[in-house]
Amino acid sequence: MEQEKEMDELDGVAYNALQDLAQQLAWASIEPSSAGFKIRRVPEHLRTENVKAYEPQIITIGPLCHYLLFKKTHLAEMQNHKVLYLKKLLQRRGEDLSHSLQRRGEQIRILLQHRAEDLSNLTRYVVTMRRVEERAASCYAEPKEMSIDSFVEMLLLDACFIVELFRKFKLDLWDDDIVFRTSWVRKKLGRDLLLAENQLPLFVLQELYEITKMPEDQETNFQDLILGFFSKVLPVQLLEVPIIGPFAKTKHLLGFICDYYWKWAPGFLPPPYNENWNFIISATNLNEAGIKFERIESGSLLSIVFDKDVGILKIPTLKIDDDTESFFRNITVYEQFFPFYAYAPFINYLKFMDCLISTAKDVQFLCENKLLHNCLGDDEVVAKIFNRLGDSVALPLYNFYGDIFHNVNEYFDRHWNRWIANLRHNYFNTPWAIISVFAALFLLILTLTQTLFSVLAYF
């Protein structure tokens, strides 16, 4: 009897486990083509390197950071500005601030069957966001922890704020905006809008922009608005080049900026180099070996060239300020979820800069050659930033600068260059060392001269 009872209990446990697994399998989603590009939380092994680099400082966007509104007062205050931007949009378009819904349920279903352009006032925007709600939710790697109503409201307020912010930059409409008239607020907004967790699907922004177009918007596409804003607030230079390629495949603003650099800026990367990763020595050591450094006046940040015939390494200037580390860390998170065989241009670039910068002395050298613009002031701090940016980051399969690494190392390994580098490093590394060497040479010459005269006197 006891054995039969145990079997019954075991069958019950097995049945419950079977039910639980069946439910998990039903909810599981396999999307190999797009899973890596979903909006997701920063992996813990990357977050612990610098927690603050991944957290918003002034505004939250999307569901992943929505919980911060209840924890940080300064972020909650920005919600009022989102509502204000929506109100000003409605007023500018001459639309009613109220809604036309008297009851929910059946009327909402009827409204959803209408085209957005056939509706008016606030209802039009809410209905549009309700239509894209399911698709927007699928762009996130984890289920949303909020009701559909709250999610739709968040989509509308966040999308409206971003679109109106970009419009203000384009049309220079800051007279009635006391808060955002200050440059530091705009810069912090640019920083927060490129955080990996602080994202809305790009198609939601595009959708809202299309249904809120004014006559002055007719000759401007949404891509131009994005570039117009970030070209003023990013620590890295954006090129003014036409966008080539499918815009619709880009998932969010962070992905747009990354794609813009390595897909739409023509001719900025050398051919992929798929041999084992091979690194170079620091900038000061390369300089001691006779390699010269020059600034590239115009071009993508990722455009690095080495002229192996004359030994000149050409690099675009990079500005280092309070937000540079956050920008690179978040774009690195985005690239970490690329397929292993895909290109990761920014991870490649950061590894290249990490090779050049070993100590504060390298930072000072690069600043003197106009290759770095150190707004932080402390060379040691900048060196530590670049030495840490690659921690816990997996290198991609392809090394885009592998050809440059190979040519630089080949140039350095020439016997004459290596001998010159050793001489400079060991005997001419400080003014006192140089004086000592020349003093020793002077004494040697005097000794030889005295010996020579002694020999001549003998004869």
Coordinates of C-alpha atoms in Angstrom, one line a residue:
M1 CA 0.0 0.0 0.0
E2 CA 2.8 2.4 0.9
Q3 CA 4.6 1.7 -2.4
E4 CA 1.4 2.5 -4.3
K5 CA 0.9 5.7 -2.3
E6 CA 4.5 6.8 -3.1
M7 CA 3.9 6.0 -6.8
D8 CA 0.7 8.1 -6.7
E9 CA 2.6 11.0 -5.1
L10 CA 5.4 10.6 -7.6
D11 CA 2.9 10.6 -10.5
G12 CA 1.4 13.9 -9.1
V13 CA 4.8 15.5 -8.9
A14 CA 5.6 14.3 -12.4
Y15 CA 2.3 15.6 -13.7
N16 CA 2.8 19.1 -12.1
A17 CA 6.4 19.2 -13.5
L18 CA 5.0 18.2 -16.9
Q19 CA 2.4 20.9 -16.8
D20 CA 4.9 23.5 -15.7
L21 CA 7.4 22.6 -18.5
A22 CA 4.6 22.6 -21.1
Q23 CA 3.6 26.1 -20.1
Q24 CA 7.2 27.3 -20.3
L25 CA 7.6 25.7 -23.8
A26 CA 4.4 27.4 -24.9
W27 CA 5.7 30.8 -23.9
A28 CA 9.2 30.2 -25.2
S29 CA 10.0 32.2 -28.3
I30 CA 12.8 31.3 -30.8
E31 CA 13.7 34.2 -33.1
P32 CA 17.3 33.6 -34.3
S33 CA 17.3 36.5 -36.7
S34 CA 16.4 39.2 -34.3
A35 CA 16.8 37.9 -30.7
G36 CA 20.3 39.5 -30.4
F37 CA 19.0 42.9 -31.2
K38 CA 16.2 43.1 -28.6
I39 CA 16.2 45.8 -26.0
R40 CA 17.6 44.1 -22.9
R41 CA 19.1 44.8 -19.5
V42 CA 22.9 45.1 -19.3
P43 CA 24.5 41.8 -18.3
E44 CA 25.7 41.8 -14.7
H45 CA 29.4 41.1 -15.6
L46 CA 29.4 44.3 -17.6
R47 CA 27.3 46.4 -15.3
T48 CA 29.6 45.8 -12.3
E49 CA 32.5 47.4 -14.2
N50 CA 30.8 50.8 -13.8
V51 CA 27.2 50.8 -12.6
K52 CA 26.6 54.5 -13.1
A53 CA 27.6 54.4 -16.7
Y54 CA 24.4 52.5 -17.5
E55 CA 21.9 54.5 -15.4
P56 CA 20.0 57.6 -16.6
Q57 CA 20.9 60.9 -15.0
I58 CA 18.0 63.0 -16.1
I59 CA 15.3 61.0 -17.9
T60 CA 13.9 57.5 -18.1
I61 CA 12.7 56.1 -21.4
G62 CA 10.9 52.8 -21.9
P63 CA 9.9 50.0 -19.5
L64 CA 13.3 48.8 -18.4
C65 CA 14.1 52.0 -16.5
H66 CA 10.5 52.9 -15.6
Y67 CA 10.9 51.6 -12.0
L68 CA 13.5 54.3 -11.4
L69 CA 10.7 56.9 -11.4
F70 CA 9.6 55.6 -8.0
K71 CA 13.2 55.6 -6.6
K72 CA 14.8 58.8 -7.8
T73 CA 13.0 62.1 -7.4
H74 CA 15.0 64.0 -10.1
L75 CA 13.9 61.4 -12.7
A76 CA 10.3 61.6 -11.6
E77 CA 10.3 65.4 -12.1
M78 CA 11.0 64.9 -15.8
Q79 CA 7.7 63.2 -16.2
N80 CA 6.0 66.6 -15.9
H81 CA 8.1 67.8 -18.9
K82 CA 6.9 64.8 -21.0
V83 CA 3.3 65.7 -20.3
L84 CA 4.1 69.4 -21.1
Y85 CA 5.6 68.4 -24.4
L86 CA 2.5 66.5 -25.4
K87 CA 0.3 69.4 -24.4
K88 CA 2.4 71.8 -26.5
L89 CA 2.2 69.5 -29.4
L90 CA -1.5 69.3 -29.3
Q91 CA -1.8 73.1 -28.9
R92 CA 0.6 73.7 -31.8
R93 CA -1.5 71.5 -34.0
G94 CA -4.7 73.1 -32.9
E95 CA -6.0 69.8 -31.5
D96 CA -8.3 69.2 -28.5
L97 CA -6.5 68.3 -25.2
S98 CA -9.5 66.2 -24.1
H99 CA -10.5 62.7 -25.4
S100 CA -13.7 61.6 -27.1
L101 CA -14.1 58.3 -25.4
Q102 CA -17.2 58.0 -23.2
R103 CA -16.7 54.3 -22.4
R104 CA -14.2 51.7 -22.9
G105 CA -14.4 48.2 -24.5
E106 CA -16.5 48.2 -27.7
Q107 CA -15.8 51.8 -28.6
I108 CA -12.1 51.3 -28.4
R109 CA -12.3 48.3 -30.7
I110 CA -14.2 50.4 -33.2
L111 CA -11.7 53.2 -33.0
L112 CA -8.9 50.7 -33.6
Q113 CA -10.5 49.9 -37.0
H114 CA -10.1 53.5 -38.2
R115 CA -7.1 54.9 -39.8
A116 CA -5.0 57.2 -37.6
E117 CA -5.5 60.1 -40.0
D118 CA -9.3 59.8 -39.7
L119 CA -9.1 60.5 -35.9
S120 CA -8.3 63.7 -34.2
N121 CA -7.0 65.1 -30.9
L122 CA -5.5 63.0 -28.1
T123 CA -7.5 60.0 -29.0
R124 CA -5.6 59.7 -32.3
Y125 CA -2.3 59.3 -30.6
V126 CA -3.5 56.9 -27.9
V127 CA -5.1 54.7 -30.5
T128 CA -1.9 54.7 -32.6
M129 CA 0.2 53.6 -29.6
R130 CA -2.4 50.9 -28.8
R131 CA -2.1 49.5 -32.3
V132 CA 1.7 49.2 -32.0
E133 CA 1.7 48.0 -28.4
E134 CA 2.1 44.3 -29.0
R135 CA 4.8 44.8 -31.6
A136 CA 6.6 47.2 -29.3
A137 CA 6.5 44.8 -26.4
S138 CA 8.0 42.1 -28.5
C139 CA 11.1 44.3 -29.1
Y140 CA 12.1 43.8 -25.4
A141 CA 14.0 40.7 -24.3
E142 CA 11.9 40.2 -21.2
P143 CA 8.1 40.5 -20.5
K144 CA 6.9 43.9 -19.5
E145 CA 6.0 44.3 -15.9
M146 CA 3.2 46.8 -16.4
S147 CA -0.4 46.8 -17.6
I148 CA -1.2 47.5 -21.2
D149 CA -2.8 50.8 -20.3
S150 CA 0.4 51.9 -18.5
F151 CA 2.5 50.6 -21.3
V152 CA 0.5 52.5 -24.0
E153 CA 0.7 55.7 -21.9
M154 CA 4.4 55.3 -21.4
L155 CA 4.9 54.8 -25.2
L156 CA 3.0 58.0 -26.0
L157 CA 4.7 60.2 -23.4
D158 CA 8.2 58.9 -24.1
A159 CA 7.9 58.9 -27.9
C160 CA 6.3 62.4 -27.9
F161 CA 9.0 63.8 -25.7
I162 CA 11.8 62.4 -28.0
V163 CA 10.2 63.5 -31.2
E164 CA 9.5 67.0 -29.9
L165 CA 13.0 67.3 -28.5
F166 CA 14.5 66.5 -31.9
R167 CA 12.1 69.0 -33.6
K168 CA 13.2 71.7 -31.2
F169 CA 16.8 71.2 -32.2
K170 CA 15.9 71.2 -35.9
L171 CA 13.7 74.4 -35.7
D172 CA 15.6 76.0 -32.7
L173 CA 12.4 76.4 -30.6
W174 CA 13.8 77.0 -27.2
D175 CA 12.2 80.4 -26.2
D176 CA 9.4 78.8 -24.2
D177 CA 11.6 76.0 -22.7
I178 CA 13.3 77.3 -19.6
V179 CA 14.8 73.9 -18.6
F180 CA 16.2 72.7 -21.9
R181 CA 17.6 76.1 -22.9
T182 CA 20.7 75.2 -20.9
S183 CA 23.4 73.3 -22.8
W184 CA 24.2 70.8 -20.0
V185 CA 20.6 69.5 -19.9
R186 CA 20.7 68.9 -23.6
K187 CA 24.0 67.1 -23.3
K188 CA 22.7 64.9 -20.5
L189 CA 19.6 64.1 -22.5
G190 CA 21.8 62.9 -25.3
R191 CA 23.7 60.7 -22.9
D192 CA 20.6 59.2 -21.5
L193 CA 18.9 58.6 -24.8
L194 CA 21.8 56.3 -25.8
L195 CA 21.8 54.1 -22.7
A196 CA 21.3 50.4 -23.6
E197 CA 18.4 50.0 -21.2
N198 CA 16.8 53.4 -21.8
Q199 CA 15.3 52.7 -25.2
L200 CA 12.1 52.7 -27.2
P201 CA 11.7 50.8 -30.4
L202 CA 12.6 53.1 -33.3
F203 CA 9.5 52.3 -35.3
V204 CA 7.4 53.8 -32.5
L205 CA 9.2 57.1 -32.8
Q206 CA 8.9 57.0 -36.5
E207 CA 5.2 56.3 -36.3
L208 CA 4.5 59.2 -34.0
Y209 CA 6.6 61.5 -36.1
E210 CA 4.6 60.7 -39.2
I211 CA 1.2 61.3 -37.6
T212 CA 2.3 64.6 -36.0
K213 CA 4.0 66.2 -39.0
M214 CA 3.6 69.9 -39.5
P215 CA 4.1 71.9 -42.8
E216 CA 7.7 72.7 -41.7
D217 CA 8.4 69.0 -41.3
Q218 CA 7.5 68.0 -44.9
E219 CA 11.0 68.2 -46.2
T220 CA 12.7 66.6 -43.2
N221 CA 12.8 62.8 -42.6
F222 CA 13.1 61.4 -39.1
Q223 CA 16.7 60.2 -39.7
D224 CA 17.8 63.8 -40.3
L225 CA 16.2 64.8 -37.0
I226 CA 18.1 62.1 -35.1
L227 CA 21.4 63.1 -36.6
G228 CA 20.7 66.8 -36.1
F229 CA 20.2 66.2 -32.4
F230 CA 23.1 63.8 -31.7
S231 CA 25.6 65.8 -33.8
K232 CA 25.4 68.5 -31.1
V233 CA 25.5 66.4 -28.0
L234 CA 27.7 63.4 -28.7
P235 CA 31.3 63.2 -27.6
V236 CA 32.2 61.7 -30.9
Q237 CA 31.8 63.4 -34.3
L238 CA 29.0 62.5 -36.6
L239 CA 29.6 62.8 -40.3
E240 CA 27.2 64.6 -42.6
V241 CA 26.6 61.8 -45.0
P242 CA 23.4 60.5 -46.6
I243 CA 22.0 57.4 -45.1
I244 CA 22.4 54.4 -47.3
G245 CA 20.6 51.2 -46.4
P246 CA 17.4 50.0 -44.8
F247 CA 16.4 52.2 -41.9
A248 CA 13.6 49.9 -40.8
K249 CA 15.9 47.2 -39.6
T250 CA 17.4 49.4 -36.9
K251 CA 15.8 48.6 -33.5
H252 CA 16.4 51.8 -31.4
L253 CA 18.4 55.0 -31.2
L254 CA 21.5 53.4 -29.8
G255 CA 21.5 50.9 -32.7
F256 CA 20.9 53.7 -35.1
I257 CA 24.0 55.6 -34.0
C258 CA 26.1 52.4 -34.1
D259 CA 24.7 51.4 -37.6
Y260 CA 25.3 55.0 -38.8
Y261 CA 29.0 54.7 -38.1
W262 CA 29.7 51.4 -39.6
K263 CA 27.0 50.9 -42.3
W264 CA 26.2 54.4 -43.6
A265 CA 29.5 56.3 -43.4
P266 CA 31.2 55.0 -46.5
G267 CA 34.8 53.7 -46.6
F268 CA 35.5 54.0 -42.9
L269 CA 36.7 50.5 -42.1
P270 CA 39.5 48.4 -43.6
P271 CA 38.8 44.9 -44.8
P272 CA 38.2 42.3 -42.1
Y273 CA 41.3 40.6 -40.8
N274 CA 40.4 37.1 -39.5
E275 CA 43.8 36.0 -38.2
N276 CA 44.4 35.7 -34.5
W277 CA 44.2 39.0 -32.6
N278 CA 47.6 40.6 -32.6
F279 CA 48.2 43.8 -30.6
I280 CA 50.6 46.8 -30.8
I281 CA 52.6 48.6 -28.1
S282 CA 51.8 52.0 -26.6
A283 CA 51.9 55.3 -28.4
T284 CA 55.0 56.6 -26.7
N285 CA 56.9 53.4 -27.5
L286 CA 55.8 53.5 -31.1
N287 CA 56.9 57.1 -31.3
E288 CA 60.3 56.1 -29.9
A289 CA 60.6 53.6 -32.7
G290 CA 60.2 56.3 -35.3
I291 CA 56.4 56.0 -36.0
K292 CA 54.8 59.4 -36.4
F293 CA 51.3 60.3 -35.4
E294 CA 49.0 62.6 -37.5
R295 CA 45.4 63.8 -37.0
I296 CA 42.8 63.0 -39.6
E297 CA 40.9 66.3 -40.1
S298 CA 37.7 64.8 -41.4
G299 CA 36.3 61.3 -41.3
S300 CA 34.6 58.8 -39.1
L301 CA 36.0 58.2 -35.7
L302 CA 36.7 54.6 -36.8
S303 CA 38.8 55.7 -39.8
I304 CA 42.4 54.8 -38.8
V305 CA 45.1 54.6 -41.4
F306 CA 48.8 53.5 -41.2
D307 CA 51.2 54.5 -44.0
K308 CA 53.7 51.7 -43.8
D309 CA 56.1 53.3 -46.3
V310 CA 56.8 56.4 -44.2
G311 CA 55.7 55.1 -40.8
I312 CA 52.8 57.5 -40.1
L313 CA 49.7 56.5 -38.1
K314 CA 46.7 58.7 -38.9
I315 CA 43.9 58.9 -36.3
P316 CA 40.8 61.1 -35.9
T317 CA 40.6 63.3 -32.8
L318 CA 38.5 62.0 -29.9
K319 CA 37.1 64.2 -27.2
I320 CA 37.1 62.8 -23.7
D321 CA 34.5 64.3 -21.3
D322 CA 32.2 63.2 -18.5
D323 CA 29.9 61.2 -20.9
T324 CA 32.5 59.5 -23.2
E325 CA 32.8 56.4 -21.0
S326 CA 29.1 56.0 -20.8
F327 CA 28.7 56.2 -24.5
F328 CA 31.3 53.6 -25.3
R329 CA 30.2 51.2 -22.6
N330 CA 26.6 51.2 -23.8
I331 CA 27.4 50.9 -27.4
T332 CA 29.7 48.0 -26.4
V333 CA 26.7 46.3 -24.7
Y334 CA 24.8 46.6 -28.0
E335 CA 27.7 45.0 -30.0
Q336 CA 28.1 42.2 -27.5
F337 CA 24.8 40.7 -28.6
F338 CA 25.9 40.7 -32.3
P339 CA 26.3 37.1 -33.7
F340 CA 29.9 35.9 -33.1
Y341 CA 30.7 36.2 -36.8
A342 CA 29.4 39.8 -37.1
Y343 CA 31.5 42.9 -37.1
A344 CA 31.8 44.9 -33.8
P345 CA 33.5 48.2 -35.0
F346 CA 33.4 50.0 -31.7
I347 CA 34.8 47.1 -29.7
N348 CA 37.6 47.0 -32.3
Y349 CA 38.2 50.7 -32.0
L350 CA 38.3 50.6 -28.2
K351 CA 40.8 47.7 -28.3
F352 CA 43.0 49.7 -30.6
M353 CA 42.9 52.8 -28.3
D354 CA 43.6 50.5 -25.3
C355 CA 46.7 49.3 -27.1
L356 CA 47.9 52.9 -27.7
I357 CA 47.1 54.1 -24.2
S358 CA 48.9 52.3 -21.4
T359 CA 49.8 55.1 -19.0
A360 CA 49.2 58.8 -18.5
K361 CA 52.3 59.5 -20.5
D362 CA 50.6 58.0 -23.6
V363 CA 47.5 60.3 -23.0
Q364 CA 49.8 63.3 -22.7
F365 CA 51.5 62.4 -25.9
L366 CA 48.3 61.9 -27.8
C367 CA 46.9 65.2 -26.5
E368 CA 50.1 67.0 -27.6
N369 CA 49.6 65.6 -31.1
K370 CA 45.9 66.7 -31.1
L371 CA 44.6 63.1 -31.2
L372 CA 42.9 63.4 -27.9
H373 CA 41.0 66.4 -26.4
N374 CA 41.1 65.8 -22.7
C375 CA 38.2 67.7 -21.1
L376 CA 38.7 65.8 -17.8
G377 CA 42.0 67.4 -17.2
D378 CA 43.7 64.4 -15.5
D379 CA 45.7 62.2 -17.9
E380 CA 45.8 59.3 -15.4
V381 CA 42.0 59.2 -15.2
V382 CA 41.7 59.0 -19.0
A383 CA 44.3 56.2 -19.2
K384 CA 42.4 54.2 -16.6
I385 CA 39.1 54.7 -18.5
F386 CA 40.6 53.1 -21.7
N387 CA 42.4 50.4 -19.7
R388 CA 39.0 49.4 -18.2
L389 CA 36.6 49.7 -21.1
G390 CA 37.6 46.3 -22.5
D391 CA 37.3 44.5 -19.2
S392 CA 34.8 41.6 -19.4
V393 CA 34.1 42.4 -23.1
A394 CA 34.4 39.5 -25.5
L395 CA 36.4 40.3 -28.6
P396 CA 34.7 39.7 -32.0
L397 CA 35.9 37.1 -34.5
Y398 CA 37.1 39.8 -36.9
N399 CA 39.8 42.3 -36.1
F400 CA 39.2 45.3 -38.3
Y401 CA 42.5 46.8 -37.4
G402 CA 44.4 43.6 -37.7
D403 CA 46.1 44.7 -41.0
I404 CA 47.2 47.9 -39.2
F405 CA 48.5 46.0 -36.3
H406 CA 50.4 43.7 -38.6
N407 CA 52.0 46.6 -40.5
V408 CA 52.8 48.6 -37.4
N409 CA 54.5 45.6 -35.8
E410 CA 56.4 44.8 -39.0
Y411 CA 57.6 48.4 -39.1
F412 CA 58.6 48.3 -35.4
D413 CA 60.5 45.0 -35.8
R414 CA 62.9 46.3 -38.4
H415 CA 66.3 46.2 -36.7
W416 CA 67.1 49.9 -37.2
N417 CA 63.7 51.0 -35.8
R418 CA 64.0 48.7 -32.8
W419 CA 67.5 49.9 -32.1
I420 CA 66.4 53.5 -32.2
A421 CA 63.5 52.8 -29.9
N422 CA 65.8 51.0 -27.4
L423 CA 68.3 53.9 -27.5
R424 CA 65.6 56.5 -27.0
H425 CA 63.9 54.5 -24.2
N426 CA 67.0 53.8 -22.2
Y427 CA 69.3 56.7 -22.9
F428 CA 67.2 59.6 -24.1
N429 CA 64.0 59.2 -22.1
T430 CA 64.6 62.3 -19.8
P431 CA 66.5 65.6 -20.2
W432 CA 69.0 64.5 -17.5
A433 CA 69.6 61.2 -19.3
I434 CA 70.4 63.1 -22.5
I435 CA 72.7 65.5 -20.7
S436 CA 74.5 62.5 -19.1
V437 CA 75.0 60.8 -22.4
F438 CA 76.4 63.9 -24.1
A439 CA 78.6 64.5 -21.0
A440 CA 79.9 61.0 -21.3
L441 CA 80.5 61.4 -25.0
F442 CA 82.3 64.8 -24.3
L443 CA 84.6 63.1 -21.8
L444 CA 85.2 60.3 -24.2
I445 CA 86.2 62.7 -26.9
L446 CA 88.5 64.6 -24.5
T447 CA 90.1 61.4 -23.4
L448 CA 90.7 60.3 -27.0
T449 CA 92.1 63.7 -27.9
Q450 CA 94.5 63.6 -24.9
T451 CA 95.6 60.1 -25.9
L452 CA 96.1 61.2 -29.5
F453 CA 98.3 64.2 -28.5
S454 CA 100.2 62.0 -26.1
V455 CA 101.0 59.6 -28.9
L456 CA 101.9 62.4 -31.3
A457 CA 104.2 64.0 -28.7
Y458 CA 106.0 60.7 -28.3
F459 CA 106.9 60.6 -31.9

